[in-house]
Each structure stands twice: as structure tokens, then as C-alpha cells.
XYZ file of C-alpha atoms in Angstrom:
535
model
C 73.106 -61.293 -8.761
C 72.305 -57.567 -8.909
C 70.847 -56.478 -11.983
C 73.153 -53.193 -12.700
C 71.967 -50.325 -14.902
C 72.900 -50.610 -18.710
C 75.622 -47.434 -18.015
C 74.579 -46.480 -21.583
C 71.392 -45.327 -20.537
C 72.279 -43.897 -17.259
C 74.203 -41.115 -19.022
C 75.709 -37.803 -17.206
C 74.144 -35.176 -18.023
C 72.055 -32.153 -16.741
C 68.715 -32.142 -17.850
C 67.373 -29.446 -15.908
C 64.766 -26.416 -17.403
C 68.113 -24.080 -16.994
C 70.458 -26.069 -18.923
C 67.617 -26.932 -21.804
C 66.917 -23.477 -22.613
C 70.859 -22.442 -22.530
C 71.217 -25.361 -25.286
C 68.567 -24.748 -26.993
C 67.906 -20.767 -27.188
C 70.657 -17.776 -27.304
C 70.179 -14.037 -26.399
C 70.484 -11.643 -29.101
C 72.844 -9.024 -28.872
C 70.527 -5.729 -29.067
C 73.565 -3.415 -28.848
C 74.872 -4.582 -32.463
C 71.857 -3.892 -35.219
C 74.266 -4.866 -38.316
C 74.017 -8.141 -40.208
C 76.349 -9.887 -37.989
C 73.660 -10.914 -35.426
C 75.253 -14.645 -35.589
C 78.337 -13.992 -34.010
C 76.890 -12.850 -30.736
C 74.571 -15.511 -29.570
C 76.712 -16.776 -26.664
C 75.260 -14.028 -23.983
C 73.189 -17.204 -21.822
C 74.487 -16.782 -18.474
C 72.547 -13.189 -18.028
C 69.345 -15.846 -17.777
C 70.285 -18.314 -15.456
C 68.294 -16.691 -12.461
C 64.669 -16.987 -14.421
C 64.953 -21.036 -13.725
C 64.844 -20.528 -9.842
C 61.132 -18.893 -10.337
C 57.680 -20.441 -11.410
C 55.664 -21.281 -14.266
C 54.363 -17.966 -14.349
C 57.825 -16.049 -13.857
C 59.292 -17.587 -16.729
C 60.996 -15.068 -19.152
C 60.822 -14.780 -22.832
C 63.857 -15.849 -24.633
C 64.673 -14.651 -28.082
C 65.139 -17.383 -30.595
C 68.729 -18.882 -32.091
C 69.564 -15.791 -34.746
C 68.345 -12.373 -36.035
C 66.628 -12.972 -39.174
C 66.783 -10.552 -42.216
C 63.828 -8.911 -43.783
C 64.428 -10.247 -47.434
C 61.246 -8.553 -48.793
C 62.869 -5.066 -47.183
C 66.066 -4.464 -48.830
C 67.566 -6.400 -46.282
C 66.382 -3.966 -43.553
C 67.059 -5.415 -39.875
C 63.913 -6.869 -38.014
C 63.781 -7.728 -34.394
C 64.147 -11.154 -33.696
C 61.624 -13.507 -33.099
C 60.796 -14.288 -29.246
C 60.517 -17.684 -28.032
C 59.377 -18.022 -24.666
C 60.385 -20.883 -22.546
C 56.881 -23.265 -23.039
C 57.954 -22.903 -26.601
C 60.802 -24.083 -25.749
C 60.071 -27.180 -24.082
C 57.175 -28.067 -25.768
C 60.088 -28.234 -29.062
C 61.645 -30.533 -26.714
C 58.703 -32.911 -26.117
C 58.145 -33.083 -29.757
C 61.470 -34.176 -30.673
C 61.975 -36.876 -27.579
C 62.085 -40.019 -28.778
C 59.891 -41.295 -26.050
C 56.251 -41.735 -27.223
C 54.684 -40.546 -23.561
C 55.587 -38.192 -20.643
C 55.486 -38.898 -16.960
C 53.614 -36.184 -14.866
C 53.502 -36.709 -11.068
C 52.007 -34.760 -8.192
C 52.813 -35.821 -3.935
C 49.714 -37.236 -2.255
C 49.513 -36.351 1.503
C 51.643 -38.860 2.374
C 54.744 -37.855 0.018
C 53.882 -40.783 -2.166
C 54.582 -39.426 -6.056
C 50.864 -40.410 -7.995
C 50.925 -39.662 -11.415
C 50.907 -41.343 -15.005
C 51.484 -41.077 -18.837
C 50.460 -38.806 -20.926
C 50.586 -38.680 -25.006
C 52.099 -35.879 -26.444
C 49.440 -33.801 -27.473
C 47.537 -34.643 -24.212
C 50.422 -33.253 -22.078
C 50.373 -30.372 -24.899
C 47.344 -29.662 -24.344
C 46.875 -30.393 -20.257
C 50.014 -26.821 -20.144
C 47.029 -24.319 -20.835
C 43.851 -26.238 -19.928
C 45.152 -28.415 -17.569
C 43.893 -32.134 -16.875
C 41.632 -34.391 -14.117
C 42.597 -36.846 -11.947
C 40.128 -38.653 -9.634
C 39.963 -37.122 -6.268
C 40.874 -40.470 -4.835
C 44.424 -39.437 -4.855
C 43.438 -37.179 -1.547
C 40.706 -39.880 -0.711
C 42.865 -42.856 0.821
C 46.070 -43.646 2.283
C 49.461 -45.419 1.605
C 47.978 -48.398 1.208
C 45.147 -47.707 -1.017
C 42.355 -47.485 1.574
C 39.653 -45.186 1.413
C 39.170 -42.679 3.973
C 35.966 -42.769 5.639
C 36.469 -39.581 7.565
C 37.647 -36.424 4.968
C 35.502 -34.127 3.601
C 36.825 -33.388 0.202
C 36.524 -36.687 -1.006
C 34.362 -40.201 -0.680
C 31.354 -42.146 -1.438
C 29.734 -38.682 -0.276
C 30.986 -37.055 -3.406
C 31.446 -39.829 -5.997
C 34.853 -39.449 -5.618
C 35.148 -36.836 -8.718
C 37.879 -35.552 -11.166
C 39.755 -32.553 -9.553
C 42.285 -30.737 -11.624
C 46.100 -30.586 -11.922
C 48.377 -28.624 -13.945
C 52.392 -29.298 -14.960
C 54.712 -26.853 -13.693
C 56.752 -26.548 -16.582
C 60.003 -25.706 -14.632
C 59.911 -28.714 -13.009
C 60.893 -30.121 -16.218
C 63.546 -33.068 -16.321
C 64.710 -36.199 -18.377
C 64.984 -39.615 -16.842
C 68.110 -41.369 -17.572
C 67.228 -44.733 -16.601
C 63.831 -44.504 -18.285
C 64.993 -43.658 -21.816
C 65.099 -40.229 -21.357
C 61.500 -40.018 -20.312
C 60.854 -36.455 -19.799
C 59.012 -35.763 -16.899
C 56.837 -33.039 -15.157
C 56.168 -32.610 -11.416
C 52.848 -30.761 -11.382
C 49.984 -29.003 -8.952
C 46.528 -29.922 -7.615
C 43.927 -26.988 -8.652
C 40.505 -26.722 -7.613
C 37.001 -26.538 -9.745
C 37.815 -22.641 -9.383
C 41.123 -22.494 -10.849
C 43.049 -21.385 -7.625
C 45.277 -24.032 -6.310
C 43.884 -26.705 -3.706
C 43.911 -26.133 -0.077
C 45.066 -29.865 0.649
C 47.722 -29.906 -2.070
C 50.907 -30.181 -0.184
C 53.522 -28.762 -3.002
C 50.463 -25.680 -3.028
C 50.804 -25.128 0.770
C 53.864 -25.221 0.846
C 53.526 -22.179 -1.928
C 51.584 -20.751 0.592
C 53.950 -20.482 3.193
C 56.921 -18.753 1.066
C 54.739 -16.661 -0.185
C 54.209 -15.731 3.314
C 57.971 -15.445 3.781
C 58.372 -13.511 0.808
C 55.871 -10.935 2.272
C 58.131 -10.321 4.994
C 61.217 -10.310 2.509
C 62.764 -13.572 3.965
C 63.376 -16.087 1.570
C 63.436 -19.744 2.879
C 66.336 -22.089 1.741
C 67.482 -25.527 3.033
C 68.767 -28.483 2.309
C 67.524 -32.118 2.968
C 69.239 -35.220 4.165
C 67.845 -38.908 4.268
C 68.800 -42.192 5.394
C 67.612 -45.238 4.679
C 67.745 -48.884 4.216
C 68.778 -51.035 1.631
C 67.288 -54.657 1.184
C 68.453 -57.152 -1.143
C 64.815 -57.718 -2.006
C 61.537 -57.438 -3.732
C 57.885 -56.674 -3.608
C 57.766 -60.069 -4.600
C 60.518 -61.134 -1.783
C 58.633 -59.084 1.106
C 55.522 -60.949 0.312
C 56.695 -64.208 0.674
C 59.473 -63.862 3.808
C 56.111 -62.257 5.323
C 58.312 -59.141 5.773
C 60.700 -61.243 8.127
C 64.463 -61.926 7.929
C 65.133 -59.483 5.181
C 68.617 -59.871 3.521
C 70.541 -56.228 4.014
C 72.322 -55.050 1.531
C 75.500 -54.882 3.483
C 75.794 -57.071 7.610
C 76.728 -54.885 10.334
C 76.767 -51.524 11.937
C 79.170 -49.431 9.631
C 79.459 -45.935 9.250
C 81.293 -43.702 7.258
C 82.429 -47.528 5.436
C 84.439 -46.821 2.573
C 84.815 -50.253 1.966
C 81.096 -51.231 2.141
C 80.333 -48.643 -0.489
C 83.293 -49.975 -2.675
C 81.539 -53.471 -2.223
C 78.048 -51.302 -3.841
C 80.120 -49.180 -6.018
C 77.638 -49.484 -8.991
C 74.733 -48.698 -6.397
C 76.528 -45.720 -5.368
C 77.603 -44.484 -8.637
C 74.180 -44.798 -10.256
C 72.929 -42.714 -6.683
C 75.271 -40.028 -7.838
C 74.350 -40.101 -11.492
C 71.133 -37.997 -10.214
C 72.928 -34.755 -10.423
C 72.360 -35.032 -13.910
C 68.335 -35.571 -13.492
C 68.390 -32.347 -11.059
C 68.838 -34.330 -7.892
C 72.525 -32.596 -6.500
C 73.873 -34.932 -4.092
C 76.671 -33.419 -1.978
C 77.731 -36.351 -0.413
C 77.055 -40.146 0.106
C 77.925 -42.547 2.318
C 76.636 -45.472 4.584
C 75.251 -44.949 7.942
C 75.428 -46.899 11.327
C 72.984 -49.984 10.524
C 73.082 -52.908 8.018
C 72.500 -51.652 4.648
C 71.767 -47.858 5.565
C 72.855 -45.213 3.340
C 72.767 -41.562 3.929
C 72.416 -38.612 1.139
C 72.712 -34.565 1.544
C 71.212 -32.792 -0.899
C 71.964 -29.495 -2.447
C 71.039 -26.164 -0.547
C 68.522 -24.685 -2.539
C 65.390 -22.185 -2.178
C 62.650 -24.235 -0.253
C 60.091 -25.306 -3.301
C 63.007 -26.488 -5.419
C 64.498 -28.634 -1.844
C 61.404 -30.111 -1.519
C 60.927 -31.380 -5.021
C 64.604 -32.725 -5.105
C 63.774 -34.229 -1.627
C 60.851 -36.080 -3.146
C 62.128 -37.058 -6.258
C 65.177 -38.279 -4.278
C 62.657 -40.386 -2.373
C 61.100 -42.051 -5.668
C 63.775 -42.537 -7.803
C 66.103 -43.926 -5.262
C 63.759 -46.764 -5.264
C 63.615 -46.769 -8.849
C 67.260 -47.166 -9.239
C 67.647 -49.417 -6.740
C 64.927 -51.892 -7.793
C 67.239 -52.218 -11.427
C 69.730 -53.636 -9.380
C 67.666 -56.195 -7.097
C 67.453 -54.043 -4.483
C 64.809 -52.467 -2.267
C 65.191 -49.171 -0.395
C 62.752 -48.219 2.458
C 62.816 -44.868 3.910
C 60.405 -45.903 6.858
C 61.313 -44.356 9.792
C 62.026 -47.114 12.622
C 61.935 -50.722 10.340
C 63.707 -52.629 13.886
C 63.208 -52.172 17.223
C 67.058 -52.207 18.240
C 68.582 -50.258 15.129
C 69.109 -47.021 14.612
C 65.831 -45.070 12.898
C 66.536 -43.314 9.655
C 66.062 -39.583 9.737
C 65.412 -36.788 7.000
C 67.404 -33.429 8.352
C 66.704 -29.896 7.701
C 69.155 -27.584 7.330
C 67.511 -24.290 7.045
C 68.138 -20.419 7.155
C 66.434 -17.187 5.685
C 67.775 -15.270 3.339
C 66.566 -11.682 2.251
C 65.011 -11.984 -0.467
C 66.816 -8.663 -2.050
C 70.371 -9.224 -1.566
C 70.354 -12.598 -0.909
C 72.614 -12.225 1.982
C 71.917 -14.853 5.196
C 69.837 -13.498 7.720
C 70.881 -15.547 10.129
C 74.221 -14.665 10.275
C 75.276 -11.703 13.040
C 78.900 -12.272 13.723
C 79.027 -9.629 16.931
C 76.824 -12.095 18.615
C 78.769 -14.474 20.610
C 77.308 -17.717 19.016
C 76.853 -15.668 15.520
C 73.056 -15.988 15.810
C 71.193 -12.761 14.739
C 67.960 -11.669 16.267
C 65.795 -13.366 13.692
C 67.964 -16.874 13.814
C 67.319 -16.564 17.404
C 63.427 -15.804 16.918
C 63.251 -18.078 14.357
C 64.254 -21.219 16.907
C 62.048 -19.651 19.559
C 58.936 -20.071 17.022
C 59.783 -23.788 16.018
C 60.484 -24.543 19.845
C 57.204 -23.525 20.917
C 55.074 -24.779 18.456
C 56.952 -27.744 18.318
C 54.927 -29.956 20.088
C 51.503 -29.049 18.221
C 53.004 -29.255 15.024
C 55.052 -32.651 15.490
C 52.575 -34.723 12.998
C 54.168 -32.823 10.556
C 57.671 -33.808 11.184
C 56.546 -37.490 12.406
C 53.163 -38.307 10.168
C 53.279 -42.323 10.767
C 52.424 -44.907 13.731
C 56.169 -45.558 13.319
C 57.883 -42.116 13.189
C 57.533 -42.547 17.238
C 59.588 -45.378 17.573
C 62.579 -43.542 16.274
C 61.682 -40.466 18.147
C 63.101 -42.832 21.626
C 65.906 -41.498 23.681
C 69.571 -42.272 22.939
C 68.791 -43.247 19.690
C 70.345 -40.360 17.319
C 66.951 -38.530 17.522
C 65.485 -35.451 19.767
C 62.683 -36.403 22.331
C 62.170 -32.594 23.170
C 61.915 -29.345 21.959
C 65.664 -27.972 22.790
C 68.203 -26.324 20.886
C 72.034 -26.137 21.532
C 75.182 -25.423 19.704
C 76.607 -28.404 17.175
C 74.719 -30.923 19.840
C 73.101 -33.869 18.163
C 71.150 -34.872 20.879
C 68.372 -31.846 20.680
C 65.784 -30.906 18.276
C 66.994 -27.897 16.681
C 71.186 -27.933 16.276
C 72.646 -24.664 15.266
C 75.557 -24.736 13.212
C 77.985 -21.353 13.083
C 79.496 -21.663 9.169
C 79.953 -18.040 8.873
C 77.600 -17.553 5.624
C 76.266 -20.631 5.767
C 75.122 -20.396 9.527
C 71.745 -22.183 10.036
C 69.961 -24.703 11.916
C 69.592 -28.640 11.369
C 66.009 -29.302 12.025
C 66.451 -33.021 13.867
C 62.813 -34.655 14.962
C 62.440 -35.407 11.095
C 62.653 -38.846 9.779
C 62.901 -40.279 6.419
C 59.007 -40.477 5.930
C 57.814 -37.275 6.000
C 56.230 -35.739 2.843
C 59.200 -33.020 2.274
C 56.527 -30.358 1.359
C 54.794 -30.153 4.671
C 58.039 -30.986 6.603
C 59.359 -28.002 4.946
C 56.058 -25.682 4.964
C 55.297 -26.408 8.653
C 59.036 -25.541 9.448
C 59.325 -22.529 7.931
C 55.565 -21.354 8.770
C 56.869 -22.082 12.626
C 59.710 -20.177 12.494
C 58.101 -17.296 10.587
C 56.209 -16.974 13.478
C 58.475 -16.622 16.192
C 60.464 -14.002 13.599
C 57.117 -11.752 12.641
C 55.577 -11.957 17.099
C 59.957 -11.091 17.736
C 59.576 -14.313 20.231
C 62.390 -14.752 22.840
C 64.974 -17.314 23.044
C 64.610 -17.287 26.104
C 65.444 -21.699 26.506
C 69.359 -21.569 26.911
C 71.397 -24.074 24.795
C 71.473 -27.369 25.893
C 75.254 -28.705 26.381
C 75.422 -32.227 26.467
C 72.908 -35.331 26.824
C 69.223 -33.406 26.552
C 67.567 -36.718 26.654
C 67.133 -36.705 30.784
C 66.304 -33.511 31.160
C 62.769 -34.011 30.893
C 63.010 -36.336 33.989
C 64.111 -33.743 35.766
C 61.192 -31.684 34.621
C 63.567 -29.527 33.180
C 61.512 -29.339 29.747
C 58.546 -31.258 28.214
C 58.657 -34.075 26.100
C 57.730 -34.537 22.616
C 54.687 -36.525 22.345
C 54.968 -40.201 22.068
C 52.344 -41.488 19.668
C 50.725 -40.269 16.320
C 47.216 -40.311 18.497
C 48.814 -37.649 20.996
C 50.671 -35.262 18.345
C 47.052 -35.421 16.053
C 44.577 -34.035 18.579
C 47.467 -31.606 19.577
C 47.484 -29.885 16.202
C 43.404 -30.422 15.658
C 43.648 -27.500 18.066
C 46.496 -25.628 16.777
C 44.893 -22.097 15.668
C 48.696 -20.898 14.463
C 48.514 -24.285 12.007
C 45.555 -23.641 10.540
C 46.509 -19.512 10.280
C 49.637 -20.122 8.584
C 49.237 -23.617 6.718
C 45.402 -23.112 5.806
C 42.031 -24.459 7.580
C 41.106 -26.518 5.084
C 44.734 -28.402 4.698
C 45.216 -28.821 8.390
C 41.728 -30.486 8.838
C 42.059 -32.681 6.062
C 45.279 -33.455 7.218
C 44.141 -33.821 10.894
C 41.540 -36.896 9.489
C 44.218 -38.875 7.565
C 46.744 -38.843 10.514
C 43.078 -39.992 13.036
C 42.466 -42.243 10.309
C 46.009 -43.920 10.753
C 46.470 -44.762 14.108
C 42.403 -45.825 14.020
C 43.697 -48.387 11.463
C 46.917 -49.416 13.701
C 44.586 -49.642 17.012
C 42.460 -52.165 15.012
C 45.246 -54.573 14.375
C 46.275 -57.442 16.345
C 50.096 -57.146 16.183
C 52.352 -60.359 17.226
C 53.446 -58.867 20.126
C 50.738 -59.379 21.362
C 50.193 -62.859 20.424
C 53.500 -63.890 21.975
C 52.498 -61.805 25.453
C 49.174 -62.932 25.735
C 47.881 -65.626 23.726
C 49.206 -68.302 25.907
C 49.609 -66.789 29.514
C 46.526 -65.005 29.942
């Protein structure tokens, strides 16, 4: 029997940086200097825009009244400013919880983090704190790299540091309110580190911003749903896994009736800062599929790996395991982690993509933009496919691109362009549900920037129909098919390393050599039941 979530704890409610600081802080009315200061404190919503910035753009918020000067014949004094690390760090002190979680994304998109007493976390804001260099030293699985340069026996394997970005800040329901932190790798100089992944991907819309576009997207993920363990894995050998639900069933309304409390606790993450805008089941036994929000492209990618996470979390409270790998069974459907993307300028806000005299409503930069991302497709495709087993879903006729194409609402090519007047964009398709969403994102946007800034062509037409055989006809090239082919593609990518950073795409570069090394040294079953008796 599923264990469900006590509903008590699982409460609705927003607890994001935005909503804190409205509950917790008003504006003072500067136009009225009389006495009656505490009658005009309900002037929040002039602030709401301060919560889409960082750490370091964070505005000063005045505290809850005007205070009188009772040592001044009652004289009016300003109030009292309380910025917003004030703020929160009020917040800490009064939670109930004893600890706070702080998390940062290893290369992988795996969350690493731990808890922290109070006054360490306090104190870890301004002088930040170490963690062992370990976390950017081995792989999924725990194993040390034997072939990066930051990290190893070569070093000792020393503390590098990390700091919480404090608008990042968020309760966990299902954790007793835990509050927790999201925070950034720094190096021994202060500046953030090359190889951090939420830092490059900092990088790149900083880049962006340079040019006055402002990246925004939204992420989608499927995945499957096991009515398992870690314990239950072990011992079936990671054979005949119970689904959560038999069959292929889309779009089931009565399979997620069957899961209600599954789905309902899934929804419950608006309230953590997770937005779902819809949910449903996908083709495939057990398989689920969220959309997330729209948002800029920093806050996507820490919903998108949050979402990750604590979709296992809440899963595992009610006996079941979720797996966003990307290809678990050779003859179902791989799960896949969409992009839907766009530029907006950064002054107005207004969608760049959008030019409704062209026929297809595609503006010059939409249409540069795809040009970039088809060309350097094929070079950057370990970003978008980072494990041995991305490659299996990336097979034709399964729901997923197999070359760099683009075409009008057609699901069958990479880059899909969808006319929604202001919401025109693209749906960036050769992702799968086990990327790390900041270099997904990062190495997306850094492409198209490209092909926007050099005013590329789109000169590829749209592809109508099936694009999966066009690449027997030589029409266009295909996608590499193996983690070892992508790799030594982008070792020699000079636009990577340009946009993303030398020392991130090298390091990067290693890991991905060091994973299909590992995979090559295996001797998998299929190969026991081809050879072992025949040969």
C-alpha cells in the first residue's frame, strides 16, 4: 500500500522570496509625513519585480510602520530600512526547524548539498562556506574521476567555496517546512567557478543581456513511475519492475484518477515555487509528463531541477520511485525534457520573436536564432544528451529528432516552432529527461545567441512531414549516435568554449570521456546471451 503524504504537512501555500517579503515587510507611504503612517502600509505590489533579480539586485524594503521620535516632540523620522537578507534571515530564526537545507547541481544535475545550523547558514550569507571539491571530482555514481584537472588525488581533493543565493529561498512542505537555499560554487578568488553549471549558465544571460535579449523558457519532463525502492531495485537486480500504472496510456484521465493522491501532491509544488501548468500521463506504463511555468532562464532552470529532486522526494513518501533516465526499455517510448524558448528584450519585455508580417510570424532574430542552434547542433549535442543512454532515445520514429531540422508544429524534427502570437517560440526537442537543466539551457541559448549576434541564415527550409528518412536520402546529416561521437565533437568546438567558458567545456569534455570509458569496460548481458554460448 502506498504510503500517502500526511495532507497536513503538505499544505498550499506559496513560499517563494516574493511572497515572504510581501507578508512580512510593507512600503511606507513617503507622500503622507503625518502621524498616520499605519494606515498606508498596503503599497507591496510596486516590489514584486525585485524577486525576478539576484542576490545582489535585491532592494531595500522599509520596515512594517513609521516610528515616532518620542525624545523629539513627536517630530516624524524616516522609517527604518530593512533590506531583504534581513528579512529572511528573521525568517530562519523563527522556523521551527532546527537546520536548513542548502543545495548546489553537480555536473550531472544531481542536487549535492546538506544541513546547516542556523548560525552556520547565518554566517555562510556573507562569508560563505566549503565543500570538498569532490562534488566536481566524480560521477553519478560516486566514482572518482581519474581524468579532470580541477580535482583528484593530484590536489587532495580540497574545500572549494559556495555561497546561498538568498532568492532562491523556499519552504519545504513535506519536510516540515524546511527552508531551503539553492546556492553557487565560487572559487579560492571569490569570482564564481568556471565548472559550476548554475554559474555558466549566469554566464550566458549575461551574454544575452549584453545584447539586450533576455532568455525565457519553459521546461517539460517525462518520466517513469515505479512502484519501487532503492531497496526493491537492488534485489529484482533492476529487472521486472512493477509500473505504477500497465499499459500505453496517454492523456489517461482515468489512470491519474487511479494516482489521484500522487498527482495532487505533484501539483501541491506550486506552493514550494515549482508552477506546474499541466499534468498528465504519457504513452508508456507509469509515465507522467509535467510543463512548467514560463519564466526568465535562471529561475526555469532552478524550477526544472528542483522539479527533478523533489519529484522523487514526493514520490518515495508514497512507495514509489520516479526515474527520469532517458531510454529505461528498449521498445518504449524514451522520456524527454522540452524547451520552449524565445527572447525577449530586455527593456520592454516584448517577444522578439514575434513578426506577424512574416508569413510563418518568425522575425529575423527567431529565424537566426534556429539557424545558430541548427548548426551547432551537432557539436554541442552532449549537452542536450550527456549519458550512454540519452542515444537510445535519440532512435528514429520514436517521438525524438535524429537531425538537426526545424519545421512548423512538426514533432518529428529538432527544433518545432510554434506561432502563439505573443507567445511564439520554439520547442527545443533532442532533450531528454536527464540533462542537467542549467547546461541544457546555457548551451541553448549560447547557440542561438550566436546565430542572432553572426545574423546567420535560415537558409534549411521547414521540414513538412516524417524528417526521420531524410538523412537516407542524404538530404541532411544525422545527429550523432553515441556519447563517444558527440564528446570528441565538442572537445573541438571553439564556439563552446567562447561562449560557455574553456575551463567548463574541458572539464565537462573529461566527465562525458570518462562515461562512455566506464560503459566500454562493462560486459553487458547482451552480450552474454549473443556470444557466450555460440562463439
Amino acid at each position: 500500500m502506498n504510503k500517502l503524504i500526511n495532507k497536513n504537512i503538505f499544505i498550499k501555500k506559496n513560499n517563494s522570496l516574493k511572497n515572504f517579503v510581501n507578508n512580512y515587510s510593507t512600503k511606507t507611504n513617503n507622500n503622507n509625513n503625518n502621524n498616520n503612517n499605519n494606515n498606508n502600509n498596503n503599497n507591496n505590489n510596486n516590489n514584486n519585480n525585485i524577486f525576478n533579480k539576484n542576490k545582489n539586485d535585491l532592494k531595500s524594503f522599509s520596515s512594517s510602520s513609521s516610528k515616532l521620535n518620542n525624545n523629539n516632540n513627536n517630530k516624524y523620522e524616516e522609517p527604518k530600512l530593512m533590506d531583504a537578507e534581513d528579512l529572511i534571515l528573521n525568517q530562519i530564526k523563527i522556523s521551527k526547524s532546527p537546520f536548513v537545507k542548502i543545495a548546489g547541481s553537480d555536473i550531472d544535475g544531481i542536487l549535492r548539498g546538506k544541513y546547516l545550523d542556523k548560525s552556520k547558514f547565518e554566517s555562510s550569507i556573507k562569508k560563505g562556506l566549503g565543500f570538498c571539491s569532490v562534488i566536481f571530482g566524480w560521477d553519478s555514481s560516486d566514482s572518482a574521476y581519474d581524468n579532470v584537472k580541477f580535482t583528484g588525488n593530484h590536489t587532495g581533493y580540497p574545500d572549494m567555496g559556495a555561497r546561498p543565493d538568498l532568492s532562491t529561498f523556499r519552504t519545504i512542505p513535506w519536510e516540515y517546512d524546511v527552508p531551503l537555499f539553492l546556492m553557487d560554487f565560487i572559487g579560492a578568488n571569490g569570482e564564481p567557478l568556471p565548472i559550476c553549471p548554475r554559474s555558466t549558465l549566469k554566464k550566458v544571460i549575461k551574454k544575452c543581456h549584453q545584447h539586450q535579449f533576455d532568455p525565457v523558457q519553459g521546461m517539460e519532463f517525462e518520466w517513469y513511475n515505479y512502484s519501487e525502492n532503492n531497496k526493491s531495485l537492488l534485489n529484482k537486480n533492476f529487472s521486472n519492475l512493477e509500473p505504477l500504472s500497465n499499459g500505453m496510456f496517454g492523456y489517461s484521465l482515468l489512470r491519474t484518477s487511479q494516482n489521484s493522491e500522487f498527482m495532487n501532491s505533484l501539483a501541491e509544488l506550486q506552493g514550494f515555487g515549482v508552477p506546474l501548468e499541466g499534468l498528465h500521463t504519457e504513452t508508456g506504463p507509469g509515465v507522467y509528463e509535467a510543463a512548467i511555468r514560463f519564466s526568465t532562464a535562471l529561475e526555469s532552470a532552478d524550477r526544472a531541477i528542483l522539479f527533478k529532486h523533489c519529484t522523487k522526494e514526493i514520490a518515495s513518501l508514497q512507495g514509489i520511485m520516479a526515474s527520469f533516465m532517458a531510454k529505461p526499455f528498449k521498445d518504449l517510448p524514451g522520456c524527454s525534457g522540452h524547451m520552449h524558448q524565445n527572447f525577449n528584450c530586455l527593456k520592454t519585455g516584448k517577444n522578439l520573436f514575434l513578426d506577424e508580417s512574416d508569413p510563418n510570424h518568425m522575425s529575423d532574430i527567431f529565424k537566426s536564432f534556429l539557424a545558430g542552434q541548427l548548426l551547432l547542433l551537432p557539436e554541442f549535442l552532449p549537452f542536450f544528451a550527456p549519458t550512454i543512454n540519452s542515444y537510445k532515445r535519440l532512435v528514429d520514429g520514436y517521438w525524438a529528432p535524429t537531425t538537426p531540422t526545424w519545421g512548423m508544429d512538426n514533432r518529428t524534427v529538432a527544433l518545432r516552432v510554434i506561432k502563439g502570437g505573443k507567445a511564439t517560440r520554439s520547442e527545443f526537442r533532442v532533450t531528454g529527461s536527464d540533462v542537467n537543466p542549467y547546461i541544457s539551457i546555457a548551451a541553448s541559448f549560447a547557440a542561438g545567441l550566436y546565430g542572432v549576434i553572426n545574423k546567420l541564415e535560415l537558409k534549411q527550409k521547414p521540414i513538412i512531414g516524417n524528417s526521420y528518412d531524410l538523412y537516407k536520402k542524404g538530404l541532411v546529416e544525422r545527429l550523432p549516435r553515441s556519447l563517444a561521437e558527440s564528446t570528441e565533437l565538442l572537445s573541438k568546438s571553439k564556439i563552446a568554449k567562447e561562449y560557455l567558458g574553456e575551463e567548463f567545456v574541458d572539464h565537462f569534455v573529461e566527465t562525458r570521456r570518462w562515461e562512455y570509458r566506464q560503459f566500454n569496460h562493462q560486459v553487458h548481458k547482451w552480450e552474454l546471451e549473443r556470444y557466450l554460448e555460440i562463439i
